[in-house]
mmCIF file of C-alpha atoms in Angstrom:
data_model
loop_
_atom_site.group_PDB
_atom_site.id
_atom_site.type_symbol
_atom_site.label_atom_id
_atom_site.label_comp_id
_atom_site.label_asym_id
_atom_site.label_seq_id
_atom_site.Cartn_x
_atom_site.Cartn_y
_atom_site.Cartn_z
ATOM 1 C CA MET A 1 30.283 131.927 -95.063
ATOM 2 C CA ARG A 2 31.927 130.381 -91.817
ATOM 3 C CA LYS A 3 33.882 127.501 -93.916
ATOM 4 C CA ALA A 4 35.226 130.201 -96.269
ATOM 5 C CA ILE A 5 36.623 132.156 -93.524
ATOM 6 C CA LEU A 6 38.297 129.541 -92.039
ATOM 7 C CA VAL A 7 40.051 128.408 -95.309
ATOM 8 C CA LEU A 8 41.027 131.921 -95.792
ATOM 9 C CA LEU A 9 42.443 131.762 -92.356
ATOM 10 C CA ALA A 10 44.291 128.416 -93.185
ATOM 11 C CA VAL A 11 45.714 129.703 -96.367
ATOM 12 C CA ALA A 12 46.830 132.995 -94.319
ATOM 13 C CA ALA A 13 48.291 131.053 -91.596
ATOM 14 C CA LEU A 14 50.170 128.197 -93.689
ATOM 15 C CA PRO A 15 53.010 130.566 -94.844
ATOM 16 C CA ALA A 16 53.708 131.815 -91.534
ATOM 17 C CA THR A 17 53.877 127.934 -89.872
ATOM 18 C CA ALA A 18 55.987 126.876 -92.828
ATOM 19 C CA LEU A 19 58.037 129.853 -92.601
ATOM 20 C CA ALA A 20 58.582 128.762 -88.980
ATOM 21 C CA ALA A 21 58.704 125.286 -89.366
ATOM 22 C CA GLY A 22 61.489 125.494 -92.230
ATOM 23 C CA GLY A 23 63.104 128.424 -91.264
ATOM 24 C CA HIS A 24 63.753 127.344 -87.419
ATOM 25 C CA GLY A 25 66.322 129.582 -86.462
ATOM 26 C CA PHE A 26 65.176 132.732 -88.354
ATOM 27 C CA SER A 27 64.644 136.022 -86.626
ATOM 28 C CA TRP A 28 63.882 139.406 -88.287
ATOM 29 C CA PHE A 29 66.700 140.771 -86.366
ATOM 30 C CA MET A 30 69.007 138.784 -88.863
ATOM 31 C CA MET A 31 68.254 141.811 -91.274
ATOM 32 C CA LEU A 32 70.081 144.266 -89.394
ATOM 33 C CA PRO A 33 73.685 144.990 -89.811
ATOM 34 C CA GLY A 34 75.897 142.342 -88.389
ATOM 35 C CA GLY A 35 72.589 140.584 -87.492
ATOM 36 C CA GLU A 36 73.741 136.972 -88.369
ATOM 37 C CA ARG A 37 75.735 136.761 -85.229
ATOM 38 C CA LEU A 38 74.253 139.511 -83.330
ATOM 39 C CA PHE A 39 70.662 138.858 -83.538
ATOM 40 C CA TYR A 40 69.834 138.293 -80.008
ATOM 41 C CA MET A 41 72.094 141.287 -78.774
ATOM 42 C CA TYR A 42 69.721 143.267 -80.825
ATOM 43 C CA ALA A 43 66.679 141.243 -79.378
ATOM 44 C CA ALA A 44 68.097 141.770 -75.793
ATOM 45 C CA VAL A 45 68.392 145.736 -76.530
ATOM 46 C CA PHE A 46 64.901 145.569 -78.159
ATOM 47 C CA ILE A 47 63.339 144.111 -74.798
ATOM 48 C CA ALA A 48 65.182 146.716 -73.064
ATOM 49 C CA VAL A 49 63.943 149.608 -74.960
ATOM 50 C CA PHE A 50 60.449 147.891 -74.899
ATOM 51 C CA LEU A 51 60.781 148.107 -70.886
ATOM 52 C CA LEU A 52 61.948 151.592 -70.672
ATOM 53 C CA VAL A 53 58.882 152.863 -73.229
ATOM 54 C CA ALA A 54 56.699 150.741 -71.073
ATOM 55 C CA ALA A 55 57.862 152.128 -67.854
ATOM 56 C CA ALA A 56 57.724 155.427 -69.307
ATOM 57 C CA VAL A 57 54.195 154.918 -70.923
ATOM 58 C CA VAL A 58 52.761 153.879 -67.702
ATOM 59 C CA VAL A 59 54.340 156.648 -65.424
ATOM 60 C CA GLY A 60 53.967 159.156 -68.231
ATOM 61 C CA GLY A 61 54.672 162.342 -66.329
ATOM 62 C CA LYS A 62 51.814 161.631 -63.573
ATOM 63 C CA LYS A 63 52.196 162.668 -59.964
ATOM 64 C CA THR A 64 52.697 160.160 -57.181
ATOM 65 C CA GLU A 65 49.207 161.616 -55.809
ATOM 66 C CA GLU A 66 47.766 160.502 -58.904
ATOM 67 C CA MET A 67 49.294 157.360 -58.948
ATOM 68 C CA VAL A 68 47.775 156.082 -56.059
ATOM 69 C CA ILE A 69 44.377 155.339 -57.277
ATOM 70 C CA PRO A 70 44.836 152.075 -59.468
ATOM 71 C CA ASP A 71 43.152 151.942 -62.906
ATOM 72 C CA PRO A 72 39.952 150.861 -63.234
ATOM 73 C CA ARG A 73 40.456 148.116 -66.144
ATOM 74 C CA PHE A 74 42.934 145.702 -66.668
ATOM 75 C CA THR A 75 45.923 147.972 -68.376
ATOM 76 C CA LEU A 76 49.583 147.436 -68.625
ATOM 77 C CA ARG A 77 50.184 149.256 -65.578
ATOM 78 C CA ASN A 78 47.996 146.833 -63.657
ATOM 79 C CA LEU A 79 49.905 143.838 -65.128
ATOM 80 C CA PHE A 80 53.265 145.202 -64.132
ATOM 81 C CA GLU A 81 51.484 146.221 -60.283
ATOM 82 C CA LEU A 82 50.544 142.539 -60.140
ATOM 83 C CA ILE A 83 53.854 141.022 -60.989
ATOM 84 C CA LEU A 84 55.551 143.407 -58.937
ATOM 85 C CA GLY A 85 53.443 142.820 -55.980
ATOM 86 C CA PHE A 86 53.884 139.322 -56.229
ATOM 87 C CA LEU A 87 57.755 139.712 -56.103
ATOM 88 C CA GLN A 88 57.333 142.303 -53.241
ATOM 89 C CA GLN A 89 56.019 139.953 -50.751
ATOM 90 C CA LEU A 90 58.205 137.107 -51.898
ATOM 91 C CA ALA A 91 61.225 138.913 -51.068
ATOM 92 C CA GLU A 92 59.820 140.419 -47.974
ATOM 93 C CA ASP A 93 59.380 136.567 -46.848
ATOM 94 C CA ILE A 94 62.735 135.222 -48.000
ATOM 95 C CA ILE A 95 65.140 138.496 -47.540
ATOM 96 C CA GLY A 96 63.568 140.021 -44.579
ATOM 97 C CA HIS A 97 62.292 143.520 -43.620
ATOM 98 C CA HIS A 98 65.096 145.486 -45.166
ATOM 99 C CA TYR A 99 64.214 143.999 -48.705
ATOM 100 C CA LYS A 100 63.513 146.668 -50.583
ATOM 101 C CA LYS A 101 67.046 148.080 -51.234
ATOM 102 C CA TYR A 102 67.562 144.445 -53.314
ATOM 103 C CA LEU A 103 63.966 144.633 -55.283
ATOM 104 C CA PRO A 104 64.996 147.347 -57.960
ATOM 105 C CA LEU A 105 67.557 144.508 -59.134
ATOM 106 C CA LEU A 106 65.477 141.652 -58.649
ATOM 107 C CA GLY A 107 62.287 143.260 -60.302
ATOM 108 C CA THR A 108 64.291 144.215 -63.245
ATOM 109 C CA CYS A 109 65.707 140.780 -63.592
ATOM 110 C CA PHE A 110 62.538 139.152 -63.427
ATOM 111 C CA LEU A 111 60.797 141.622 -66.226
ATOM 112 C CA PHE A 112 63.633 141.243 -68.453
ATOM 113 C CA ILE A 113 64.014 137.551 -68.367
ATOM 114 C CA LEU A 114 60.435 137.134 -68.529
ATOM 115 C CA PHE A 115 59.986 139.212 -71.642
ATOM 116 C CA MET A 116 63.250 138.054 -73.296
ATOM 117 C CA ASN A 117 61.599 134.506 -72.950
ATOM 118 C CA LEU A 118 58.232 135.402 -74.356
ATOM 119 C CA ILE A 119 59.444 136.884 -77.222
ATOM 120 C CA GLY A 120 60.640 133.593 -78.393
ATOM 121 C CA LEU A 121 56.682 132.402 -78.610
ATOM 122 C CA ILE A 122 56.475 134.972 -81.452
ATOM 123 C CA PRO A 123 56.983 133.657 -85.058
ATOM 124 C CA GLY A 124 59.970 135.418 -86.420
ATOM 125 C CA PHE A 125 61.759 135.902 -83.347
ATOM 126 C CA LEU A 126 64.013 133.983 -81.379
ATOM 127 C CA PRO A 127 64.621 134.276 -77.455
ATOM 128 C CA PRO A 128 67.941 136.046 -76.544
ATOM 129 C CA THR A 129 67.780 133.622 -73.584
ATOM 130 C CA GLN A 130 68.610 130.920 -76.079
ATOM 131 C CA LYS A 131 72.370 131.975 -76.105
ATOM 132 C CA MET A 132 74.711 131.004 -73.136
ATOM 133 C CA ASN A 133 76.432 134.537 -73.444
ATOM 134 C CA VAL A 134 73.002 136.256 -72.458
ATOM 135 C CA THR A 135 72.545 133.891 -69.524
ATOM 136 C CA LEU A 136 75.854 133.968 -68.135
ATOM 137 C CA GLY A 137 76.134 137.633 -68.204
ATOM 138 C CA LEU A 138 72.679 137.636 -66.062
ATOM 139 C CA ALA A 139 73.847 135.199 -63.781
ATOM 140 C CA LEU A 140 77.386 137.045 -63.543
ATOM 141 C CA VAL A 141 75.601 140.283 -62.363
ATOM 142 C CA ILE A 142 73.647 138.531 -59.991
ATOM 143 C CA PHE A 143 76.938 136.609 -58.519
ATOM 144 C CA LEU A 144 78.981 140.004 -58.407
ATOM 145 C CA SER A 145 76.160 142.243 -57.028
ATOM 146 C CA THR A 146 75.426 139.366 -54.094
ATOM 147 C CA HIS A 147 79.214 139.291 -53.160
ATOM 148 C CA TYR A 148 78.690 143.107 -53.271
ATOM 149 C CA PHE A 149 75.821 143.088 -51.103
ATOM 150 C CA GLY A 150 77.324 140.834 -48.718
ATOM 151 C CA LEU A 151 80.406 142.910 -48.149
ATOM 152 C CA ARG A 152 78.549 146.253 -47.928
ATOM 153 C CA GLU A 153 76.179 144.920 -45.274
ATOM 154 C CA ASN A 154 79.008 142.731 -43.196
ATOM 155 C CA GLY A 155 82.156 144.256 -43.953
ATOM 156 C CA ILE A 156 85.521 142.279 -43.861
ATOM 157 C CA ALA A 157 83.115 139.678 -41.596
ATOM 158 C CA TYR A 158 81.751 138.656 -44.797
ATOM 159 C CA LEU A 159 84.915 136.846 -46.086
ATOM 160 C CA LYS A 160 85.130 135.211 -42.690
ATOM 161 C CA HIS A 161 82.153 132.874 -43.456
ATOM 162 C CA PHE A 162 84.235 131.602 -46.365
ATOM 163 C CA LEU A 163 86.597 130.061 -44.036
ATOM 164 C CA GLY A 164 84.267 127.680 -41.887
ATOM 165 C CA PRO A 165 83.190 127.379 -38.733
ATOM 166 C CA VAL A 166 86.330 126.077 -37.034
ATOM 167 C CA TRP A 167 89.866 127.827 -37.769
ATOM 168 C CA TRP A 168 91.724 124.506 -38.391
ATOM 169 C CA MET A 169 89.463 123.615 -41.218
ATOM 170 C CA ALA A 170 89.840 126.628 -42.999
ATOM 171 C CA PRO A 171 92.525 125.571 -45.628
ATOM 172 C CA ILE A 172 89.806 122.625 -46.811
ATOM 173 C CA MET A 173 86.714 124.557 -46.344
ATOM 174 C CA LEU A 174 88.095 127.601 -48.617
ATOM 175 C CA PRO A 175 88.302 125.701 -51.701
ATOM 176 C CA ILE A 176 85.078 123.982 -50.893
ATOM 177 C CA GLU A 177 83.123 127.235 -50.331
ATOM 178 C CA ILE A 178 84.963 128.721 -53.733
ATOM 179 C CA ILE A 179 83.624 125.773 -55.718
ATOM 180 C CA SER A 180 80.515 125.777 -54.079
ATOM 181 C CA HIS A 181 80.021 129.515 -54.898
ATOM 182 C CA LEU A 182 81.000 129.188 -58.369
ATOM 183 C CA ALA A 183 78.647 126.579 -59.131
ATOM 184 C CA ARG A 184 75.681 129.140 -58.414
ATOM 185 C CA PRO A 185 76.152 131.500 -61.481
ATOM 186 C CA MET A 186 76.910 128.236 -63.538
ATOM 187 C CA SER A 187 73.538 126.668 -62.514
ATOM 188 C CA LEU A 188 71.518 129.612 -62.721
ATOM 189 C CA SER A 189 72.381 130.291 -66.275
ATOM 190 C CA LEU A 190 72.605 126.769 -67.413
ATOM 191 C CA ARG A 191 69.078 126.106 -66.117
ATOM 192 C CA LEU A 192 67.596 129.121 -67.803
ATOM 193 C CA PHE A 193 69.646 128.518 -71.401
ATOM 194 C CA GLY A 194 68.648 124.834 -71.467
ATOM 195 C CA ASN A 195 65.081 125.156 -70.554
ATOM 196 C CA ILE A 196 64.322 128.053 -72.984
ATOM 197 C CA THR A 197 66.611 125.931 -75.650
ATOM 198 C CA GLY A 198 64.680 122.669 -75.082
ATOM 199 C CA ASP A 199 60.984 124.454 -75.118
ATOM 200 C CA HIS A 200 62.128 125.889 -78.216
ATOM 201 C CA ALA A 201 63.237 122.805 -79.943
ATOM 202 C CA VAL A 202 60.122 120.988 -78.914
ATOM 203 C CA VAL A 203 57.682 123.610 -80.372
ATOM 204 C CA ALA A 204 59.783 123.533 -83.542
ATOM 205 C CA GLY A 205 59.868 119.736 -83.678
ATOM 206 C CA PHE A 206 56.454 119.333 -83.433
ATOM 207 C CA MET A 207 55.720 122.586 -86.173
ATOM 208 C CA ALA A 208 57.482 120.197 -88.624
ATOM 209 C CA LEU A 209 55.632 117.383 -87.730
ATOM 210 C CA ILE A 210 52.002 118.556 -87.521
ATOM 211 C CA PRO A 211 51.869 122.238 -88.264
ATOM 212 C CA VAL A 212 48.233 122.932 -87.275
ATOM 213 C CA VAL A 213 46.953 122.551 -83.934
ATOM 214 C CA VAL A 214 49.554 120.529 -82.082
ATOM 215 C CA PRO A 215 52.290 123.318 -81.675
ATOM 216 C CA SER A 216 49.916 125.701 -79.856
ATOM 217 C CA VAL A 217 49.847 123.027 -76.906
ATOM 218 C CA PHE A 218 53.404 123.557 -76.770
ATOM 219 C CA MET A 219 53.189 126.907 -77.433
ATOM 220 C CA GLY A 220 51.030 127.170 -74.140
ATOM 221 C CA LEU A 221 53.475 125.206 -72.247
ATOM 222 C CA GLY A 222 56.122 127.644 -73.421
ATOM 223 C CA VAL A 223 54.536 130.223 -71.872
ATOM 224 C CA PHE A 224 54.599 128.556 -68.694
ATOM 225 C CA VAL A 225 58.208 127.638 -68.878
ATOM 226 C CA SER A 226 58.807 131.386 -69.696
ATOM 227 C CA PHE A 227 57.164 132.469 -66.598
ATOM 228 C CA MET A 228 58.579 129.615 -64.266
ATOM 229 C CA GLN A 229 62.284 130.040 -65.392
ATOM 230 C CA ALA A 230 62.077 133.840 -65.070
ATOM 231 C CA PHE A 231 60.433 133.403 -61.393
ATOM 232 C CA ILE A 232 62.941 130.559 -60.244
ATOM 233 C CA PHE A 233 65.916 132.980 -61.514
ATOM 234 C CA THR A 234 64.576 135.583 -59.478
ATOM 235 C CA VAL A 235 63.563 133.227 -56.470
ATOM 236 C CA LEU A 236 67.174 131.939 -56.452
ATOM 237 C CA SER A 237 68.672 135.646 -56.797
ATOM 238 C CA MET A 238 66.867 136.216 -53.791
ATOM 239 C CA ILE A 239 67.994 133.255 -51.567
ATOM 240 C CA TYR A 240 71.585 133.936 -52.377
ATOM 241 C CA ILE A 241 71.384 137.525 -51.620
ATOM 242 C CA SER A 242 69.466 136.598 -48.578
ATOM 243 C CA GLY A 243 72.123 134.297 -47.691
ATOM 244 C CA ALA A 244 75.042 136.880 -48.258
ATOM 245 C CA VAL A 245 73.299 139.741 -46.547
ATOM 246 C CA THR A 246 72.100 138.100 -43.149
ATOM 247 C CA HIS A 247 75.186 135.979 -42.568
ATOM 248 C CA ALA A 248 76.385 138.081 -39.385
ATOM 249 C CA GLU A 249 73.193 137.858 -37.703
ATOM 250 C CA GLU A 250 72.666 133.859 -37.576
ATOM 251 C CA HIS A 251 75.931 133.593 -36.222
ATOM 252 C CA MET B 1 47.730 129.580 -42.873
ATOM 253 C CA THR B 2 45.942 130.820 -45.704
ATOM 254 C CA ASP B 3 46.028 128.886 -49.027
ATOM 255 C CA ARG B 4 47.757 131.989 -50.757
ATOM 256 C CA GLN B 5 50.574 131.626 -48.042
ATOM 257 C CA ASP B 6 50.604 127.943 -48.525
ATOM 258 C CA ARG B 7 51.221 128.190 -52.511
ATOM 259 C CA LYS B 8 54.023 130.974 -51.872
ATOM 260 C CA ALA B 9 55.961 128.432 -49.485
ATOM 261 C CA PHE B 10 55.352 126.131 -52.110
ATOM 262 C CA PHE B 11 56.938 127.969 -54.715
ATOM 263 C CA ARG B 12 59.914 129.140 -52.530
ATOM 264 C CA GLU B 13 60.721 125.346 -51.753
ATOM 265 C CA LEU B 14 60.226 124.484 -55.129
ATOM 266 C CA GLY B 15 62.875 126.879 -56.421
ATOM 267 C CA LYS B 16 65.424 126.149 -53.834
ATOM 268 C CA TYR B 17 65.257 122.377 -54.494
ATOM 269 C CA SER B 18 65.066 122.798 -58.255
ATOM 270 C CA ALA B 19 68.450 124.510 -57.673
ATOM 271 C CA LEU B 20 70.043 121.666 -55.823
ATOM 272 C CA GLY B 21 70.618 118.769 -58.464
ATOM 273 C CA LEU B 22 72.105 120.886 -60.723
ATOM 274 C CA GLU B 23 74.627 122.663 -58.307
ATOM 275 C CA MET B 24 75.639 119.551 -56.507
ATOM 276 C CA ALA B 25 76.651 118.075 -60.235
ATOM 277 C CA LEU B 26 77.978 121.338 -61.470
ATOM 278 C CA SER B 27 80.129 121.825 -58.112
ATOM 279 C CA VAL B 28 82.054 118.203 -59.179
ATOM 280 C CA VAL B 29 82.523 119.416 -62.696
ATOM 281 C CA ILE B 30 83.810 122.819 -61.542
ATOM 282 C CA GLY B 31 86.160 121.226 -59.236
ATOM 283 C CA MET B 32 87.279 118.621 -61.865
ATOM 284 C CA GLY B 33 87.949 121.753 -64.351
ATOM 285 C CA ILE B 34 90.098 123.488 -61.659
ATOM 286 C CA GLY B 35 91.994 120.379 -60.798
ATOM 287 C CA TYR B 36 92.804 119.508 -64.542
ATOM 288 C CA TYR B 37 93.886 122.806 -65.483
ATOM 289 C CA LEU B 38 96.418 123.035 -62.029
ATOM 290 C CA ASP B 39 97.415 119.820 -63.085
ATOM 291 C CA ARG B 40 98.479 120.962 -66.615
ATOM 292 C CA TRP B 41 99.957 123.830 -65.264
ATOM 293 C CA LEU B 42 102.044 122.109 -62.716
ATOM 294 C CA GLY B 43 102.397 118.744 -64.378
ATOM 295 C CA THR B 44 101.708 116.883 -61.374
ATOM 296 C CA GLY B 45 100.186 113.924 -62.897
ATOM 297 C CA PRO B 46 96.202 113.025 -62.229
ATOM 298 C CA TRP B 47 96.659 113.700 -58.583
ATOM 299 C CA LEU B 48 95.245 117.450 -58.271
ATOM 300 C CA THR B 49 92.369 116.170 -60.361
ATOM 301 C CA ILE B 50 91.416 113.606 -57.937
ATOM 302 C CA VAL B 51 91.793 115.460 -54.742
ATOM 303 C CA TRP B 52 89.931 118.741 -56.554
ATOM 304 C CA ILE B 53 87.147 115.982 -57.445
ATOM 305 C CA GLY B 54 86.852 115.148 -54.043
ATOM 306 C CA LEU B 55 86.701 118.664 -53.260
ATOM 307 C CA GLY B 56 83.927 119.438 -55.800
ATOM 308 C CA PHE B 57 82.012 116.553 -54.317
ATOM 309 C CA ALA B 58 82.335 118.033 -50.647
ATOM 310 C CA ALA B 59 81.163 121.387 -52.156
ATOM 311 C CA GLY B 60 77.818 119.739 -53.556
ATOM 312 C CA VAL B 61 77.329 118.249 -50.159
ATOM 313 C CA ARG B 62 77.847 121.517 -48.427
ATOM 314 C CA SER B 63 75.384 123.492 -50.607
ATOM 315 C CA LEU B 64 72.832 120.642 -49.746
ATOM 316 C CA TYR B 65 73.595 120.982 -46.161
ATOM 317 C CA ARG B 66 73.111 124.631 -46.305
ATOM 318 C CA ALA B 67 69.689 124.315 -48.236
ATOM 319 C CA ALA B 68 68.666 121.697 -45.433
ATOM 320 C CA VAL B 69 69.633 124.193 -42.741
ATOM 321 C CA ARG B 70 68.020 127.099 -44.544
ATOM 322 C CA SER B 71 64.673 125.039 -45.456
ATOM 323 C CA GLY B 72 64.394 123.728 -41.612
ATOM 324 C CA LYS B 73 64.593 127.291 -40.230
ATOM 325 C CA ASP B 74 62.151 128.522 -43.050
ATOM 326 C CA LEU B 75 59.389 125.709 -42.139
ATOM 327 C CA GLU B 76 59.884 126.533 -38.741
ATOM 328 C CA ARG B 77 59.025 130.128 -38.683
ATOM 329 C CA ASP B 78 55.791 129.701 -40.803
ATOM 330 C CA GLU B 79 54.799 126.818 -38.384
ATOM 331 C CA GLU B 80 55.441 129.542 -35.654
ATOM 332 C CA ARG B 81 53.509 132.196 -37.365
ATOM 333 C CA ARG B 82 50.775 129.588 -37.942
ATOM 334 C CA ARG B 83 50.397 128.727 -34.182
ATOM 335 C CA LYS B 84 50.652 132.541 -33.431
ATOM 336 C CA PRO B 85 46.827 133.394 -32.642
ATOM 337 C CA GLY B 86 45.732 136.158 -34.544
ATOM 338 C CA GLY B 87 48.448 135.663 -37.094
ATOM 339 C CA PRO B 88 47.997 136.261 -40.792
#
């Protein structure tokens, strides 16, 4: 009996793995109009809609007083609260006591990137973060908002720290600072893109070699990489924002 | 210092230093790119490329220095918090 179930499972699972192994680079979003080129955009929009629906389900017209009491079991809401609680502690640690202004941006970034990474582990979907366009867009949002926050908090004095500590060094320090600030969005986007692409390539490679048990190990690794990259992206954004915001107080 | 806070500090430092290598390398690349296109625009031989590679390297060192200063400050603050009686 047990053997029969196992054989049945194997037979059912084989086409799926074969599809995933042979059709590396196949995504259901390619079926949509213009999907051949824009499938990762569709996937990103799908994640955004998914997060919105999840938020609507979690809050679901409840009043604030009802939200105080946590759910008894492990629900979607508890999962989100766990993640956001961790991020909140981290933001307080890194940015300081006025961290709450920046938490919406950072939390959105974390959840968005996390789910974009995780969707790549489902057979038949490709992670949108596998495209440099998406990661560069995310990094540019962080880059622009970092400088916006800096200008809003410190005014014109924010521009002064691009000129270095001593006035006669300003002509040298200005290009140096500009390069080092331009390297930030580049490194943010390149790291996310490279890690997700590499992880996906490893899973696909082992799927082609031994399509039975071995790929699941690397899929577990993929879950870890997905979490780690979303986390590193968020922590670095926090560090950049805190550097832009607290500069006036330090000197 | 509880175990939980130790782990948080570990993650913070991990994120910070994992950024450094890529940032330093990309600084040089960005400097070289700026110099190359300035050279093509102004027609000034290889000189601006060389100068901007040097500036890119300096920018990499600058971000390393900034991270070191920041990390030292954070560790100092953690130490202080640990020494404080009745602290977390």
